Coordinates of C-alpha atoms and ligand atoms in Angstrom, one line a residue:
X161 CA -57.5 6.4 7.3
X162 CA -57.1 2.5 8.0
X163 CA -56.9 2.2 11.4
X164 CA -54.7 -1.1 13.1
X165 CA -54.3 -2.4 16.5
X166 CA -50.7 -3.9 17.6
X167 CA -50.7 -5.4 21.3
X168 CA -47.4 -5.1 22.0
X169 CA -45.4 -7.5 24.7
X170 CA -42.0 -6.1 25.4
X171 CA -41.0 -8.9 27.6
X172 CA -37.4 -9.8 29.4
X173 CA -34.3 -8.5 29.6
X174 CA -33.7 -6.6 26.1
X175 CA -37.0 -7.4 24.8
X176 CA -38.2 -3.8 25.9
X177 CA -35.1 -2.1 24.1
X178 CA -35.1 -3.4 21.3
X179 CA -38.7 -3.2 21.1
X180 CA -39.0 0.3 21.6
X181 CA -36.9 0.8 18.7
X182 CA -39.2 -1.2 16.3
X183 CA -42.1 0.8 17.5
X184 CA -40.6 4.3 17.0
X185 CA -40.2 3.0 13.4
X186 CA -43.4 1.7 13.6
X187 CA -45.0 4.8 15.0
X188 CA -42.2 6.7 12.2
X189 CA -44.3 4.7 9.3
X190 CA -47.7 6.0 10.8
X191 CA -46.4 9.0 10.5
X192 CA -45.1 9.3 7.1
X193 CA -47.6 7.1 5.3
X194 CA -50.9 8.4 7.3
X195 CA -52.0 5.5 8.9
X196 CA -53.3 5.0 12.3
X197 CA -51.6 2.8 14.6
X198 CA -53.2 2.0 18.5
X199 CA -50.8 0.5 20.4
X200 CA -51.2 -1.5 24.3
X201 CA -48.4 -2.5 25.7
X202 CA -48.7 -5.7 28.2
X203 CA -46.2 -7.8 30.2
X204 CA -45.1 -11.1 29.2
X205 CA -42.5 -13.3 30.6
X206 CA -40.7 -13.6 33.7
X207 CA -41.8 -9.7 34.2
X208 CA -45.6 -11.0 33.9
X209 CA -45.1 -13.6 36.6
X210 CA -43.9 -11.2 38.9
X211 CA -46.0 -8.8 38.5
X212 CA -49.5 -10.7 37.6
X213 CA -48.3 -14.4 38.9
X214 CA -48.8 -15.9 35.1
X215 CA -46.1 -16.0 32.0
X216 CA -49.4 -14.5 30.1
X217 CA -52.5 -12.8 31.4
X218 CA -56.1 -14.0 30.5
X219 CA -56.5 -10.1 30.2
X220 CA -53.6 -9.8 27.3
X221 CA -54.4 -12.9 25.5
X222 CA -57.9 -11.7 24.8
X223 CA -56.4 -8.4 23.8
X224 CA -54.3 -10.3 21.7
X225 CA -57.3 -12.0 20.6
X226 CA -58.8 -8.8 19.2
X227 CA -55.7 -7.3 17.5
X228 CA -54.2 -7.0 14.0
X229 CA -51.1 -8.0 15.4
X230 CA -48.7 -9.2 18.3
X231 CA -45.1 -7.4 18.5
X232 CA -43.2 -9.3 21.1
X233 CA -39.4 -8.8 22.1
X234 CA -38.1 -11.4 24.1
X235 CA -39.0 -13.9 26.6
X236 CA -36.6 -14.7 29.6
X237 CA -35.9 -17.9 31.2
X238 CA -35.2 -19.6 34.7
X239 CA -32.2 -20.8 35.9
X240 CA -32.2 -24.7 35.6
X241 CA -31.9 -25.3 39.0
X242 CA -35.0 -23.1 39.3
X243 CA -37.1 -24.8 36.8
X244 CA -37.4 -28.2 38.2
X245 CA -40.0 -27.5 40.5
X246 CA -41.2 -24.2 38.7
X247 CA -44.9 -24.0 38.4
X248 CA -45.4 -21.4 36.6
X249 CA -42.5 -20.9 33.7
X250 CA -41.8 -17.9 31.3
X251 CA -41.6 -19.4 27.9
X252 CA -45.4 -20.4 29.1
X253 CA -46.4 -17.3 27.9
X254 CA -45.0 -17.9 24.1
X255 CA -46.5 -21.5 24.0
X256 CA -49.5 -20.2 25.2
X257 CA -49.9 -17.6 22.3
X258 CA -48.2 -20.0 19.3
X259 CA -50.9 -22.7 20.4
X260 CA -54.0 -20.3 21.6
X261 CA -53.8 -18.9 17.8
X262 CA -52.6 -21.6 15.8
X263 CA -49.4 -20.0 14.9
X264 CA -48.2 -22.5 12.9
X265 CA -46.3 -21.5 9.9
X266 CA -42.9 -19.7 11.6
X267 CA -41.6 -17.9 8.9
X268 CA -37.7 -16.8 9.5
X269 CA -36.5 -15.0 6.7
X270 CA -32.1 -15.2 6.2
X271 CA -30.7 -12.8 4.0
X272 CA -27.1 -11.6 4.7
X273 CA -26.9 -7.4 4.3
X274 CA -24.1 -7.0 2.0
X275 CA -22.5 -4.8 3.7
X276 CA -21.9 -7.4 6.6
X277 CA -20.7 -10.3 4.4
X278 CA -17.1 -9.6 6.5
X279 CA -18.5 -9.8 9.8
X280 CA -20.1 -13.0 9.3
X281 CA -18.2 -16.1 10.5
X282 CA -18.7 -17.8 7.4
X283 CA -16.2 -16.8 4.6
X284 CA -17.5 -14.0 2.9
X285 CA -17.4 -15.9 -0.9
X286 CA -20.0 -18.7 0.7
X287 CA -22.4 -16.0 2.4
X288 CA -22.9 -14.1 -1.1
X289 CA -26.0 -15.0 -3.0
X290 CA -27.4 -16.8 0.2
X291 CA -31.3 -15.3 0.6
X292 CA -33.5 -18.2 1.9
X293 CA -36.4 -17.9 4.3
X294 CA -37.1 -20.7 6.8
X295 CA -40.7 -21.9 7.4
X296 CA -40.3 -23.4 10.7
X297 CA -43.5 -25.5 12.3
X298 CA -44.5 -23.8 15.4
X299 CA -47.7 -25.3 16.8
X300 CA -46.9 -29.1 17.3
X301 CA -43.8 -32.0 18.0
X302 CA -41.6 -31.9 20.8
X303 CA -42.1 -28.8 21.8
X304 CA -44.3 -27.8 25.0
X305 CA -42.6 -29.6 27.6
X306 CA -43.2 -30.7 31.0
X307 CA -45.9 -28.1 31.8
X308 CA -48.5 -29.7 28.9
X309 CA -47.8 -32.8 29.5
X310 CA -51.3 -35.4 28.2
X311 CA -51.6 -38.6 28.2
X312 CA -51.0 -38.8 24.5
X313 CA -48.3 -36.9 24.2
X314 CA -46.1 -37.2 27.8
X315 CA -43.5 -35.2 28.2
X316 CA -42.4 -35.6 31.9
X317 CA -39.9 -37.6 34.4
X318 CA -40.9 -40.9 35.4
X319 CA -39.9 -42.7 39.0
X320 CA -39.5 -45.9 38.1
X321 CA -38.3 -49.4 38.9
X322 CA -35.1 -48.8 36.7
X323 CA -34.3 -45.3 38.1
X324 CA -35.7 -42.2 36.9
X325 CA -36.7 -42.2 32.8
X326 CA -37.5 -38.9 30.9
X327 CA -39.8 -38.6 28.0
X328 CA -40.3 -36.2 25.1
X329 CA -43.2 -37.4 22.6
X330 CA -42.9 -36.0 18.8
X331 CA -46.0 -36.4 17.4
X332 CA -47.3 -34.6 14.3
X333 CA -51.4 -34.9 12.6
X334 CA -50.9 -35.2 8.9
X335 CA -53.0 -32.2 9.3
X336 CA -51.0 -30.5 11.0
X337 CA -47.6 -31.0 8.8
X338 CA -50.0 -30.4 5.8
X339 CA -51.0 -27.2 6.9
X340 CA -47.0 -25.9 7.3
X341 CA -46.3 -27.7 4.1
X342 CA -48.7 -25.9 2.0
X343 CA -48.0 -22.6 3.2
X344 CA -44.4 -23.5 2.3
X345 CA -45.1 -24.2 -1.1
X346 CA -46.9 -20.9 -1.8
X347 CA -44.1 -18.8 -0.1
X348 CA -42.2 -21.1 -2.9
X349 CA -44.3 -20.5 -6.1
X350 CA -44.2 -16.2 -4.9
X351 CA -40.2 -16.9 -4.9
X352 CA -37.2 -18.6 -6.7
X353 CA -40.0 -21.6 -7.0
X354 CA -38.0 -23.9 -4.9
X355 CA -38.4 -25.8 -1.9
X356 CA -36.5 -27.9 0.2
X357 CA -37.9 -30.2 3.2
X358 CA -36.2 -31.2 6.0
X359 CA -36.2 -33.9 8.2
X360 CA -34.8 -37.5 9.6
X361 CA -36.5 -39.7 7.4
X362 CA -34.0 -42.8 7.9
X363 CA -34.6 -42.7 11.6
X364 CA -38.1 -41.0 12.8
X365 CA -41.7 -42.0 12.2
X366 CA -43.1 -38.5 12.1
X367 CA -40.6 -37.9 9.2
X368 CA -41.7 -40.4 7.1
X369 CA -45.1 -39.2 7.7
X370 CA -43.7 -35.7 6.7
X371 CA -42.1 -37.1 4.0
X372 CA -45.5 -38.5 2.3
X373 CA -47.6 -35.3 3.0
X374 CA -44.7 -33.3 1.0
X375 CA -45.2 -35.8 -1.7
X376 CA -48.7 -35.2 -1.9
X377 CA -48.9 -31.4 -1.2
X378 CA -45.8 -31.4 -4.3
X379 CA -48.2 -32.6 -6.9
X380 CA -50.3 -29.6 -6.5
X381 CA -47.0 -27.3 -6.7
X382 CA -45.6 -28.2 -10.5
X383 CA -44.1 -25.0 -10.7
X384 CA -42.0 -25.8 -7.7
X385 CA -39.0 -27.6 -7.5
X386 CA -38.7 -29.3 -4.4
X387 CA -36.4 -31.9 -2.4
X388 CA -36.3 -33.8 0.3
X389 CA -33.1 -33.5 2.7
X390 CA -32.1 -35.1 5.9
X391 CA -31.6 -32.5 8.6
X392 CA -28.0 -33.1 9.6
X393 CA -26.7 -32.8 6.1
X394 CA -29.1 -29.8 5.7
X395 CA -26.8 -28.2 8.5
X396 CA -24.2 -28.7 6.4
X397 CA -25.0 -27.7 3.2
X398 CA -26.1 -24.1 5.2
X399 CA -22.5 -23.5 5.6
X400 CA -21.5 -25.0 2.6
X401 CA -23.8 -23.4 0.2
X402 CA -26.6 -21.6 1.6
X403 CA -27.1 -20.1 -1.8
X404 CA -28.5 -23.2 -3.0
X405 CA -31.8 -22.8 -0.2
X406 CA -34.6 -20.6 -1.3
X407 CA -37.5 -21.8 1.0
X408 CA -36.9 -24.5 4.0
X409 CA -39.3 -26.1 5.4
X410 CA -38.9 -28.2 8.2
X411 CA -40.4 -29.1 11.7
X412 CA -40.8 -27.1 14.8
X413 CA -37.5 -28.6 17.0
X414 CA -35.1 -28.3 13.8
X415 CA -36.4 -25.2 12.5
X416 CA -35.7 -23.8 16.1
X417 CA -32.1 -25.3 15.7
X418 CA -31.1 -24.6 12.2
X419 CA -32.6 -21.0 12.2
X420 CA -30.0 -19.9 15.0
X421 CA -27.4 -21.9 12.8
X422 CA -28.4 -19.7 9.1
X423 CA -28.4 -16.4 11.3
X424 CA -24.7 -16.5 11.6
X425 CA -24.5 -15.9 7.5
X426 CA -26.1 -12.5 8.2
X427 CA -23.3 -11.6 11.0
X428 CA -25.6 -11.7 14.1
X429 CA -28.8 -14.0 15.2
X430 CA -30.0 -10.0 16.4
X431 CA -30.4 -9.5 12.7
X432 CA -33.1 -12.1 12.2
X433 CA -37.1 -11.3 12.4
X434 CA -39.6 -13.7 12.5
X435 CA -43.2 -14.0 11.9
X436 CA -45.7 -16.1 13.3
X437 CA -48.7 -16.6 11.1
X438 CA -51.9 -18.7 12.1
X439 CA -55.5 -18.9 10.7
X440 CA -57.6 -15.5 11.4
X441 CA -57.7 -12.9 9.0
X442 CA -57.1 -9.3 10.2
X443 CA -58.8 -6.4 7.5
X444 CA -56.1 -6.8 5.1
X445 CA -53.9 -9.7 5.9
X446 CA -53.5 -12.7 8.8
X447 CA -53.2 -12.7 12.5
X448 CA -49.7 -12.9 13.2
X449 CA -47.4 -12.3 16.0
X450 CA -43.9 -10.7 15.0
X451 CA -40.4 -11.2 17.1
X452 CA -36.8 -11.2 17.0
X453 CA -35.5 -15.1 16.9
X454 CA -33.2 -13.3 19.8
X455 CA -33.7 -14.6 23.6
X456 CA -34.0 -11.8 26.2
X457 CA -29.9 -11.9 26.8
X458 CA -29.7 -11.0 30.6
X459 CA -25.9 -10.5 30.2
X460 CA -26.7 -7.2 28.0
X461 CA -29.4 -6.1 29.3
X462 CA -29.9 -2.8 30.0
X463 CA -27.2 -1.3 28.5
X464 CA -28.3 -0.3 25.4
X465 CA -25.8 -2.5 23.3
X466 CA -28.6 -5.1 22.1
X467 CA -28.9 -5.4 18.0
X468 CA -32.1 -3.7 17.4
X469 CA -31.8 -4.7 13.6
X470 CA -34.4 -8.1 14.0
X471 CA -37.0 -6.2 16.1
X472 CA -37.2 -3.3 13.3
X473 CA -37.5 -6.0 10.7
X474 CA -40.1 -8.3 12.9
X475 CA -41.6 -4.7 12.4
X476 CA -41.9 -4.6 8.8
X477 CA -42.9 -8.2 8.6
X478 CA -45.9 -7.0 10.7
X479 CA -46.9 -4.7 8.6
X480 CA -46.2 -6.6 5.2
X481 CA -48.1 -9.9 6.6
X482 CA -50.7 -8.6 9.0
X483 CA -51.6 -5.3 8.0
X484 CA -51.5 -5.7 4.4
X485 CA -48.7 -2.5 4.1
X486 CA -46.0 -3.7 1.4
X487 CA -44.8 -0.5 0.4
X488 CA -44.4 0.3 4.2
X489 CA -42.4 -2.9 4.7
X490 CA -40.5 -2.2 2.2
X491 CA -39.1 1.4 2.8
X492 CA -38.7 -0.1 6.5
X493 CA -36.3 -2.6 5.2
X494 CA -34.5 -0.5 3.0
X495 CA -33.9 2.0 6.0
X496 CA -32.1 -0.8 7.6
X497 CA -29.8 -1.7 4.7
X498 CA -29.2 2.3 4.6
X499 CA -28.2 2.5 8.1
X500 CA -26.1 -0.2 7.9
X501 CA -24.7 1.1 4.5
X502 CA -23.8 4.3 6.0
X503 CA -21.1 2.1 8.5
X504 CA -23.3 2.2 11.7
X505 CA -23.1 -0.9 13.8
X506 CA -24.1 -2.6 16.7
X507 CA -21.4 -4.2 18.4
X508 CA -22.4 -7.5 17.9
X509 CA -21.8 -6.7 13.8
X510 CA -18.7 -4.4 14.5
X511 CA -16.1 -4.4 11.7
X512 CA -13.1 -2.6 11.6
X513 CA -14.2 0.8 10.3
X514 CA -17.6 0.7 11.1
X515 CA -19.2 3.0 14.2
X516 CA -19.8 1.1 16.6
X517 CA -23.3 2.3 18.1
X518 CA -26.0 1.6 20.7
X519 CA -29.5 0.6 20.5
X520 CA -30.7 3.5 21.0
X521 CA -28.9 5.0 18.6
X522 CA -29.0 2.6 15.7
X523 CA -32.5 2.8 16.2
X524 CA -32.4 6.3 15.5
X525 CA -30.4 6.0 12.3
X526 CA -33.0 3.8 11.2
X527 CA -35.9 6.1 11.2
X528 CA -33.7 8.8 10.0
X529 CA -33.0 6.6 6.7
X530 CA -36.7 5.9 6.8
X531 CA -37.7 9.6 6.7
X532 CA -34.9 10.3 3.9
X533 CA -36.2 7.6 1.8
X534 CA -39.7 8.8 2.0
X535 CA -39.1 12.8 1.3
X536 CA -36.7 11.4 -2.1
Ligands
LIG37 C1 -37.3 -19.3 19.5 C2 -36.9 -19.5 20.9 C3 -37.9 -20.3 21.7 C4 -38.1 -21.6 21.0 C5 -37.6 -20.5 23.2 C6 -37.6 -19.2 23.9 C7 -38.6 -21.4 23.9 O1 -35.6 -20.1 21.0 O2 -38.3 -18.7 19.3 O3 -36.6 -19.7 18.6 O4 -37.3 -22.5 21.2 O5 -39.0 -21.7 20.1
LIG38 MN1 -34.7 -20.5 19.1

């Protein structure tokens, strides 16, 4: 029997419920398919720094280190007034991990359940067909903030003689968007062979450097179709025909933006998994650290209303991606589309008709589906 270790990091607010219900399924698959699963659990997040006074703990990054894979939940946030002078900051502990192990093909996969077309926001007759997959850039441009602020890349608020003057730096290697762009392309070529790349070329300098590594990458792609497409009209078209999209790829600040935009075509950004893939190779597949694109939601918190839907399918990511277990993946995703077939609901997906259910128990419905499928 293959054995697989899974550090698990619950983190804030409905991180931990949701989470539990991906690992019942997870622990549900073990079960059913005869694998062996060891799973630690460690803090992460606001609960980390006020337990062990980091986001992250030198102790659970090297067990990271030494797993197959990382299934996180959520990760909380300060209140602005708080952050200012904040030394220590929760989404540290996510920045820490994406950069640490070079996580830095984010893939977000979008496809609307069809029995949720009416609960999306977008007219039912432009959600059909829609079924693209987002490869955001995780590990560089604007992202990490204040905290990891260098000298060649500032990111800070400046005293000077003309008042007070922030800075962001977006600065991408040609390495570094190569690296996002070819694992794009072979997502592409194992799909609908077609690829679109986002950006702002009329207006940034790291897009026109963007634009020429796509260029080059494309020549080794024939098979693929590709495009280039500026990232405001991109946010369009979503709306306006997100069945034209098959694979997206785009940097790290507008894949963050656009993915929460897509998520409504599927009803509910709690439907949406995501993996994180970097550069080690596990026994059978990569390195990767699986979440829901979620935040930790302190307004639901605790009452067992959150959508577990994108932490069972961060779930089956995990196990398709770093553990090498298709068939596993699979039944886990079916499972899902049963559960929700069978009209049960989390509130945040309620229709007319449906049950409306908790976590807890749409978790449970989910491994229920999961065992049926298996014993047919
Ligand atoms: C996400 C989240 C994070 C991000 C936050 C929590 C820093 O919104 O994973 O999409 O912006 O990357
Ligand atoms: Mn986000």
């Amino acid at each position: 029997m293959a054995q697989h270790t899974i550090t698990v990091l619950p983190g804030d607010g409905v991180g931990p419920e949701v989470t539990e219900q991906a690992l019942d399924v997870l622990l549900t698959v073990a079960d059913l398919f005869g694998h062996d699963f060891t799973l630690h659990s460690r803090l992460a997040g606001l609960t980390a720094i006020a337990a062990e006074g980091v986001a992250i703990s030198e102790e659970t990054m090297s067990l990271c280190g030494k797993s197959d894979a990382v299934l996180f939940g959520a990760i909380g946030s300060l209140p602005p007034s708080e952050r200012r002078d904040a030394r220590v900051l929760p989404e540290q502990a996510l920045f820490r991990l994406r950069k640490d192990f070079q996580f830095f093909a984010n893939l977000r996969p979008i496809r609307p359940v069809p029995g949720l077309h009416h609960a999306s926001p977008v007219k039912p007759e432009y959600v059909a067909g829609a079924d693209l997959i987002f490869v955001r850039e995780l590990s560089a441009g604007l992202y990490y903030g204040h905290l990891d602020s260098t000298p060649d890349k500032p990111s800070e608020i400046r005293t000077t003689e003309h008042g007070l003057v922030a800075i962001d730096t977006l600065r991408y290697t040609e390495q570094e968007i190569e690296r996002v762009v070819r694992a794009a392309f072979d997502i592409a070529a194992t799909r609908r062979g077609t690829l679109t790349s986002v950006d702002k070329a009329n207006v940034l300098s790291s897009s026109i450097l963007w634009r020429r590594v796509v260029e080059r990458v494309a020549a080794d792609h024939p098979g693929v179709t590709w495009e280039h497409m500026l990232v405001d009209a991109c946010a369009m078209y979503l709306l306006r025909d997100p069945a034209r999209f098959d694979v997206i790829v785009t940097e790290n600040l507008f894949g963050d933006i656009l993915t929460d935009e897509a998520a409504m075509l599927t009803s509910s950004i709690g439907m949406i998994p995501s993996a994180s893939l970097g550069v080690r190779r596990t026994s059978a597949g990569i390195f990767g650290l699986y979440e829901p694109i979620h935040g930790s939601a302190p307004d639901i918190a605790g009452q067992d209303v959150a959508n577990p839907v994108g932490a069972v399918l961060s779930a089956a990511l995990l196990l398709r991606h770093s553990l090498g277990l298709t068939r596993e993946a699979e039944a886990v995703e079916r499972a899902v589309e049963e559960a929700i077939a069978e009209g049960y609901r989390t509130v945040d997906v309620q229709e007319p008709g449906t049950k409306a259910v908790g976590t807890r128990e749409m978790g449970k419905h989910i491994v229920a589906a999961l065992a049926e499928g298996h014993r047919r």
